[in-house]
Coordinates of C-alpha atoms and ligand atoms in Angstrom, one line a residue:
X29 CA 25.1 -12.9 4.7
X30 CA 22.7 -12.0 2.6
X31 CA 19.0 -14.0 3.5
X32 CA 18.1 -16.0 1.5
X33 CA 14.7 -14.3 -0.2
X34 CA 17.0 -10.8 -0.6
X35 CA 16.7 -9.3 -3.9
X36 CA 18.5 -6.5 -5.9
X37 CA 17.2 -4.3 -8.1
X38 CA 18.8 -3.3 -10.9
X39 CA 20.3 0.2 -11.1
X40 CA 19.2 1.2 -14.9
X41 CA 15.5 1.1 -13.6
X42 CA 15.5 3.7 -10.9
X43 CA 15.3 6.8 -13.1
X44 CA 12.3 6.5 -15.4
X45 CA 10.2 5.3 -11.9
X46 CA 12.0 8.8 -10.3
X47 CA 9.9 11.4 -12.2
X48 CA 6.5 9.4 -10.0
X49 CA 7.9 8.5 -6.6
X50 CA 8.3 11.4 -3.8
X51 CA 11.4 13.5 -3.8
X52 CA 12.8 13.0 -0.1
X53 CA 11.8 16.0 2.2
X54 CA 9.7 17.3 0.1
X55 CA 6.2 17.7 2.0
X56 CA 8.3 18.0 5.2
X57 CA 8.8 21.1 6.3
X58 CA 5.6 22.5 4.7
X59 CA 3.0 20.8 7.8
X60 CA -0.6 21.9 6.0
X61 CA 0.8 19.3 3.0
X62 CA -0.7 15.6 3.2
X63 CA 1.8 13.0 2.1
X64 CA 2.4 11.7 -1.4
X65 CA 0.5 8.9 -2.0
X66 CA 1.7 6.5 -4.8
X67 CA -0.9 3.9 -5.9
X68 CA 0.3 1.0 -7.0
X69 CA -0.4 -2.5 -7.0
X70 CA -0.1 -6.0 -9.1
X71 CA -2.7 -7.1 -11.7
X72 CA -3.3 -9.6 -14.6
X73 CA -4.8 -9.2 -17.8
X74 CA -8.2 -9.4 -17.1
X75 CA -7.4 -6.5 -13.5
X76 CA -7.5 -8.9 -11.2
X77 CA -5.1 -8.7 -8.4
X78 CA -5.9 -12.2 -6.5
X79 CA -7.8 -15.6 -8.0
X80 CA -10.3 -14.8 -4.9
X81 CA -10.5 -12.8 -1.6
X82 CA -9.6 -13.9 0.6
X83 CA -6.3 -15.5 -1.2
X84 CA -3.5 -14.8 -2.4
X85 CA -1.9 -14.9 -5.7
X86 CA 1.5 -14.3 -7.2
X87 CA 1.3 -11.8 -9.9
X88 CA 4.7 -10.0 -10.0
X89 CA 7.7 -11.2 -12.0
X90 CA 11.4 -11.5 -10.3
X91 CA 12.3 -8.2 -11.6
X92 CA 8.9 -6.3 -11.1
X93 CA 8.9 -8.2 -7.5
X94 CA 11.9 -6.1 -6.9
X95 CA 10.5 -3.0 -8.0
X96 CA 8.5 -3.7 -5.5
X97 CA 10.8 -3.9 -2.3
X98 CA 12.6 -0.8 -4.2
X99 CA 9.0 1.5 -3.9
X100 CA 8.6 -0.1 -0.9
X101 CA 12.7 1.8 0.1
X102 CA 11.4 4.7 -1.1
X103 CA 7.8 6.2 0.8
X104 CA 7.8 6.3 4.6
X105 CA 4.6 3.7 5.0
X106 CA 3.2 1.3 3.3
X107 CA -0.7 0.5 3.9
X108 CA -3.3 -2.1 2.9
X109 CA -6.3 -3.1 3.8
X110 CA -7.5 -5.2 6.5
X111 CA -8.4 -7.6 4.1
X112 CA -5.5 -8.1 2.9
X113 CA -3.7 -8.4 6.2
X114 CA -6.2 -11.4 6.7
X115 CA -5.8 -13.1 3.5
X116 CA -1.6 -12.6 3.0
X117 CA 0.3 -12.3 6.8
X118 CA 2.1 -9.9 5.2
X119 CA 5.6 -9.1 5.8
X120 CA 5.5 -5.4 4.0
X121 CA 9.2 -4.5 4.6
X122 CA 12.0 -4.2 1.8
X123 CA 14.3 -7.5 1.6
X124 CA 16.4 -5.7 -1.3
X125 CA 19.8 -6.2 0.1
X126 CA 21.0 -3.8 2.1
X127 CA 18.2 -2.3 3.2
X128 CA 18.9 -0.7 6.2
X129 CA 15.3 -0.1 8.9
X130 CA 16.3 3.4 8.3
X131 CA 14.8 2.7 4.9
X132 CA 11.8 0.8 5.9
X133 CA 8.2 1.9 5.1
X134 CA 5.8 1.4 8.1
X135 CA 3.0 -0.7 7.3
X136 CA -0.4 1.4 8.0
X137 CA -3.1 -0.6 8.9
X138 CA -6.7 0.1 7.4
X139 CA -9.2 -1.8 10.0
X140 CA -12.5 0.1 11.1
X141 CA -13.8 -2.5 13.7
X142 CA -10.3 -4.1 14.3
X143 CA -10.9 -7.5 12.9
X144 CA -7.1 -7.9 12.1
X145 CA -5.9 -10.6 14.5
X146 CA -2.5 -10.5 14.2
X147 CA -0.4 -12.9 16.6
X148 CA 3.5 -12.9 17.7
X149 CA 3.5 -14.8 14.8
X150 CA 1.9 -12.9 12.5
X151 CA 5.1 -12.0 9.8
X152 CA 4.7 -8.0 10.9
X153 CA 5.7 -8.1 14.4
X154 CA 8.2 -10.9 13.6
X155 CA 9.5 -8.9 11.7
X156 CA 9.7 -5.2 13.3
X157 CA 11.2 -7.9 16.4
X158 CA 14.3 -8.9 14.6
X159 CA 15.0 -5.0 13.6
X160 CA 14.2 -5.9 9.4
X161 CA 11.0 -3.9 9.4
X162 CA 8.9 -1.9 11.3
X163 CA 5.7 -2.5 13.8
X164 CA 2.1 -1.4 11.7
X165 CA 0.3 1.2 12.5
X166 CA -3.5 -0.3 12.7
X167 CA -5.8 2.4 12.0
X168 CA -9.0 1.4 14.0
X169 CA -12.6 3.2 14.2
X170 CA -12.8 5.2 16.8
X171 CA -14.9 4.0 20.4
X172 CA -14.1 0.4 18.5
X173 CA -12.5 -1.5 21.7
X174 CA -9.6 -3.2 21.8
X175 CA -8.2 -5.7 24.2
X176 CA -5.3 -4.4 26.4
X177 CA -4.0 -7.4 25.4
X178 CA -3.2 -7.0 21.7
X179 CA -2.9 -3.1 22.1
X180 CA 0.6 -4.4 24.6
X181 CA 1.9 -6.6 21.7
X182 CA 1.5 -4.2 19.0
X183 CA 3.5 -1.5 21.4
X184 CA 5.7 -3.9 22.1
X185 CA 7.1 -4.7 18.7
X186 CA 6.6 -1.3 18.6
X187 CA 3.8 -0.1 16.7
X188 CA 0.4 1.1 17.6
X189 CA -3.3 1.7 17.3
X190 CA -4.4 5.1 16.0
X191 CA -8.4 5.9 16.7
X192 CA -9.8 7.3 13.4
X193 CA -13.6 8.5 12.8
X194 CA -15.1 6.8 10.3
X195 CA -16.6 7.5 6.9
X196 CA -20.2 8.4 6.5
X197 CA -20.8 5.1 4.6
X198 CA -22.4 3.3 7.7
X199 CA -18.9 3.1 9.1
X200 CA -17.1 0.8 7.2
X201 CA -14.5 2.9 5.6
X202 CA -11.9 5.7 6.4
X203 CA -12.8 9.1 4.0
X204 CA -9.2 9.4 2.5
X205 CA -8.4 13.3 4.0
X206 CA -8.6 12.0 7.5
X207 CA -6.6 8.9 6.8
X208 CA -3.8 11.6 5.2
X209 CA -4.3 13.9 7.6
X210 CA -3.3 11.1 10.5
X211 CA -0.6 10.2 9.0
X212 CA 1.0 13.2 8.4
X213 CA 0.2 13.8 12.2
X214 CA 2.6 10.9 12.9
X215 CA 5.6 11.7 11.0
X216 CA 4.7 9.4 7.4
X217 CA 5.1 11.9 4.4
X218 CA 4.6 9.8 2.1
X219 CA 2.6 6.5 1.8
X220 CA 2.0 3.8 -1.2
X221 CA -1.1 2.2 -1.1
X222 CA -0.8 -1.9 -2.4
X223 CA -4.1 -3.0 -1.8
X224 CA -6.9 -4.9 -2.0
X225 CA -9.2 -4.5 -4.1
X226 CA -11.8 -2.0 -1.7
X227 CA -9.2 0.0 -0.4
X228 CA -7.8 0.7 -4.2
X229 CA -11.7 0.9 -5.8
X230 CA -12.7 3.7 -3.1
X231 CA -9.1 5.9 -3.9
X232 CA -9.7 5.2 -7.3
X233 CA -13.3 7.0 -6.7
X234 CA -14.7 10.3 -7.2
X235 CA -13.9 11.4 -2.9
X236 CA -10.6 9.5 -3.1
X237 CA -8.8 9.9 -6.8
X238 CA -7.9 13.3 -5.8
X239 CA -5.6 12.3 -3.1
X240 CA -3.3 10.3 -5.5
X241 CA -0.5 11.7 -6.9
X242 CA 0.9 8.5 -9.1
X243 CA 0.2 5.3 -10.2
X244 CA 2.6 2.5 -10.7
X245 CA 0.9 -1.1 -11.7
X246 CA 2.4 -4.2 -12.7
X247 CA 1.0 -5.8 -15.5
X248 CA 1.6 -9.7 -15.5
X249 CA 0.5 -11.8 -19.0
X250 CA -1.9 -13.9 -17.2
X251 CA -6.1 -14.1 -16.5
X252 CA -6.8 -15.0 -13.6
X253 CA -10.5 -15.3 -15.1
X254 CA -14.0 -15.0 -12.7
X255 CA -14.3 -14.6 -9.2
X256 CA -11.5 -13.0 -8.4
X257 CA -10.4 -9.7 -6.8
X258 CA -11.4 -7.1 -9.4
X259 CA -9.6 -3.7 -9.6
X260 CA -12.6 -1.1 -11.6
X261 CA -14.0 1.5 -9.3
X262 CA -17.3 3.5 -9.5
X263 CA -17.3 5.5 -12.4
X264 CA -18.4 9.2 -11.6
X265 CA -20.6 10.9 -13.9
X266 CA -19.2 12.4 -17.2
X267 CA -15.9 11.8 -16.7
X268 CA -14.0 9.0 -17.3
X269 CA -10.4 8.1 -14.7
X270 CA -7.7 8.6 -17.1
X271 CA -4.0 8.5 -17.2
X272 CA -1.5 11.3 -18.1
X273 CA 2.4 11.6 -18.6
X274 CA 2.0 7.2 -19.3
X275 CA 5.0 6.0 -19.3
X276 CA 5.2 1.5 -20.2
X277 CA 8.3 -0.1 -19.6
X278 CA 8.7 -4.1 -20.0
X279 CA 10.2 -5.7 -17.0
X280 CA 11.4 -9.3 -17.7
X281 CA 7.4 -10.7 -19.1
X282 CA 5.4 -7.6 -17.3
X283 CA 4.9 -5.0 -18.3
X284 CA 4.9 -1.8 -15.1
X285 CA 3.1 1.1 -16.5
X286 CA 3.5 4.8 -14.5
X287 CA 1.1 7.8 -14.6
X288 CA -0.8 10.8 -13.0
X289 CA -4.2 10.5 -12.5
X290 CA -5.9 13.2 -15.3
X291 CA -7.3 16.3 -13.6
Ligands
NAI314 N1 -2.3 -7.9 -6.5 C1 -1.3 -6.6 -5.5 O1 -0.8 -6.3 -5.7 C2 -2.8 -7.1 -4.4 C3 -3.7 -8.6 -4.4 N2 -4.1 -7.6 -3.0 C4 -4.9 -8.7 -2.5 O2 -6.1 -8.3 -2.6 C5 -6.9 -9.0 -1.8 C6 -8.0 -8.2 -0.7 O3 -8.9 -7.0 -1.3 P1 -10.3 -7.1 -0.8 O4 -11.0 -8.1 -0.2 O5 -10.6 -6.1 -1.6 O6 -9.6 -5.7 0.8 P2 -9.3 -4.6 1.4 O7 -7.7 -5.3 1.5 O8 -8.9 -3.6 0.1 O9 -9.4 -4.5 2.7 C7 -10.7 -3.6 2.0 C8 -11.2 -3.6 4.1 O10 -10.4 -2.4 4.1 C9 -10.9 -1.8 5.2 N3 -11.1 0.1 4.9 C10 -11.0 1.3 5.7 N4 -11.2 2.3 5.1 C11 -10.8 1.9 3.2 C12 -11.5 2.3 2.0 N5 -11.5 3.7 2.6 N6 -12.1 2.0 1.3 C13 -11.5 0.6 1.3 N7 -11.4 -0.4 2.3 C14 -11.1 0.6 3.5 C15 -12.4 -2.1 5.2 O11 -13.3 -2.4 6.1 C16 -12.7 -2.9 4.2 O12 -13.2 -3.9 3.8 C17 -6.3 -10.2 -1.2 O13 -7.0 -11.6 -1.9 C18 -4.9 -9.7 -1.4 O14 -4.2 -10.8 -1.6 C19 -4.1 -7.4 -1.9 C20 -2.8 -6.3 -2.1 C21 -2.1 -5.8 -3.6
LIG315 N1 3.5 -6.4 -6.1 C1 3.2 -7.7 -5.5 N2 2.9 -8.3 -6.6 C2 1.9 -9.2 -6.6 O1 2.1 -10.8 -7.7 C3 1.9 -9.6 -5.1 N3 0.4 -10.4 -4.6 C4 1.3 -8.8 -4.2 N4 0.8 -8.4 -2.9 C5 0.9 -7.8 -2.2 O2 2.1 -7.5 -1.9 C6 2.0 -7.9 -0.5 C7 2.8 -9.1 0.2 O3 4.0 -8.6 0.5 P1 5.2 -9.5 1.2 O4 5.7 -10.2 0.2 O5 4.5 -10.3 2.0 O6 6.1 -8.2 1.6 C8 0.5 -8.4 -0.2 O7 0.3 -7.9 0.9 C9 -0.3 -7.7 -1.2 O8 -0.2 -5.9 -0.2 N5 1.9 -7.0 -4.7

């Protein structure tokens, strides 16, 4: 019997998305290549991800939600920043009907200071224990202390902490190249980055955007208003960040925009 939240993604919507998705195994043979990176999120008409920092906000309609769950089965990892983990207690699995464990993405949480206070009740841990998703890899700053209790809770579920050198901005962030090389060394050759705002804005910034292979954005027909978490990266001198190879598609009341960053 299917679970109450089981989703289906209409097959006719798959071909238009495929050019923007990693091809199975395309980068696996080449150890020097970085994982394919898809940036994907849902935003309001005023480019907001949520009503306020720390507030889980549903923007996707039923069809775009099922698209996200299709995308989750097409990547080996799904990456979020620690604030999203704290705010949303997300599941980060695919709830498509019949999605086997082998098609589930590996959740990756960027957590330089090991702030994520997961417990055995956290959704992502519970799903891993039930075999409905994979346990997370938490990328923490090198030298940051993690208690044995938290480490073993994560490891019992099948996840782990990965240590990574922190970036040059006072250690608050990781460099994207370092993150991607780390994921590759863990056998993860494609990653969908879902958010939140800080992660997306840094990825769209001068240092990050060279790593983005494709962009898939859901736009919902609503304005969230001032005070929300906004997608609006730092401007790079002399260059406007733009998409090429752009395709727009109506998904019920939402629109899905696919493109690649113009270089
Ligand atoms: N509508 C949507 O599709 C989505 C909405 N959200 C929403 O976004 C909000 C959270 O967003 P934010 O507060 O901006 O936090 P965030 O989720 O982007 O986390 C930011 C934290 O990640 C860590 N980090 C490590 N390396 C980083 C790097 N290279 N770049 C940026 N951060 C790095 C830092 O500790 C940083 O403080 C929540 O309200 C959540 O509900 C999150 C994901 C998707
Ligand atoms: N695609 C999309 N649409 C929205 O309306 C959203 N709020 C999000 N949020 C992202 O999805 C995560 C929640 O996933 P689960 O349903 O718990 O698996 C959340 O943490 C954001 O990354 N995405």
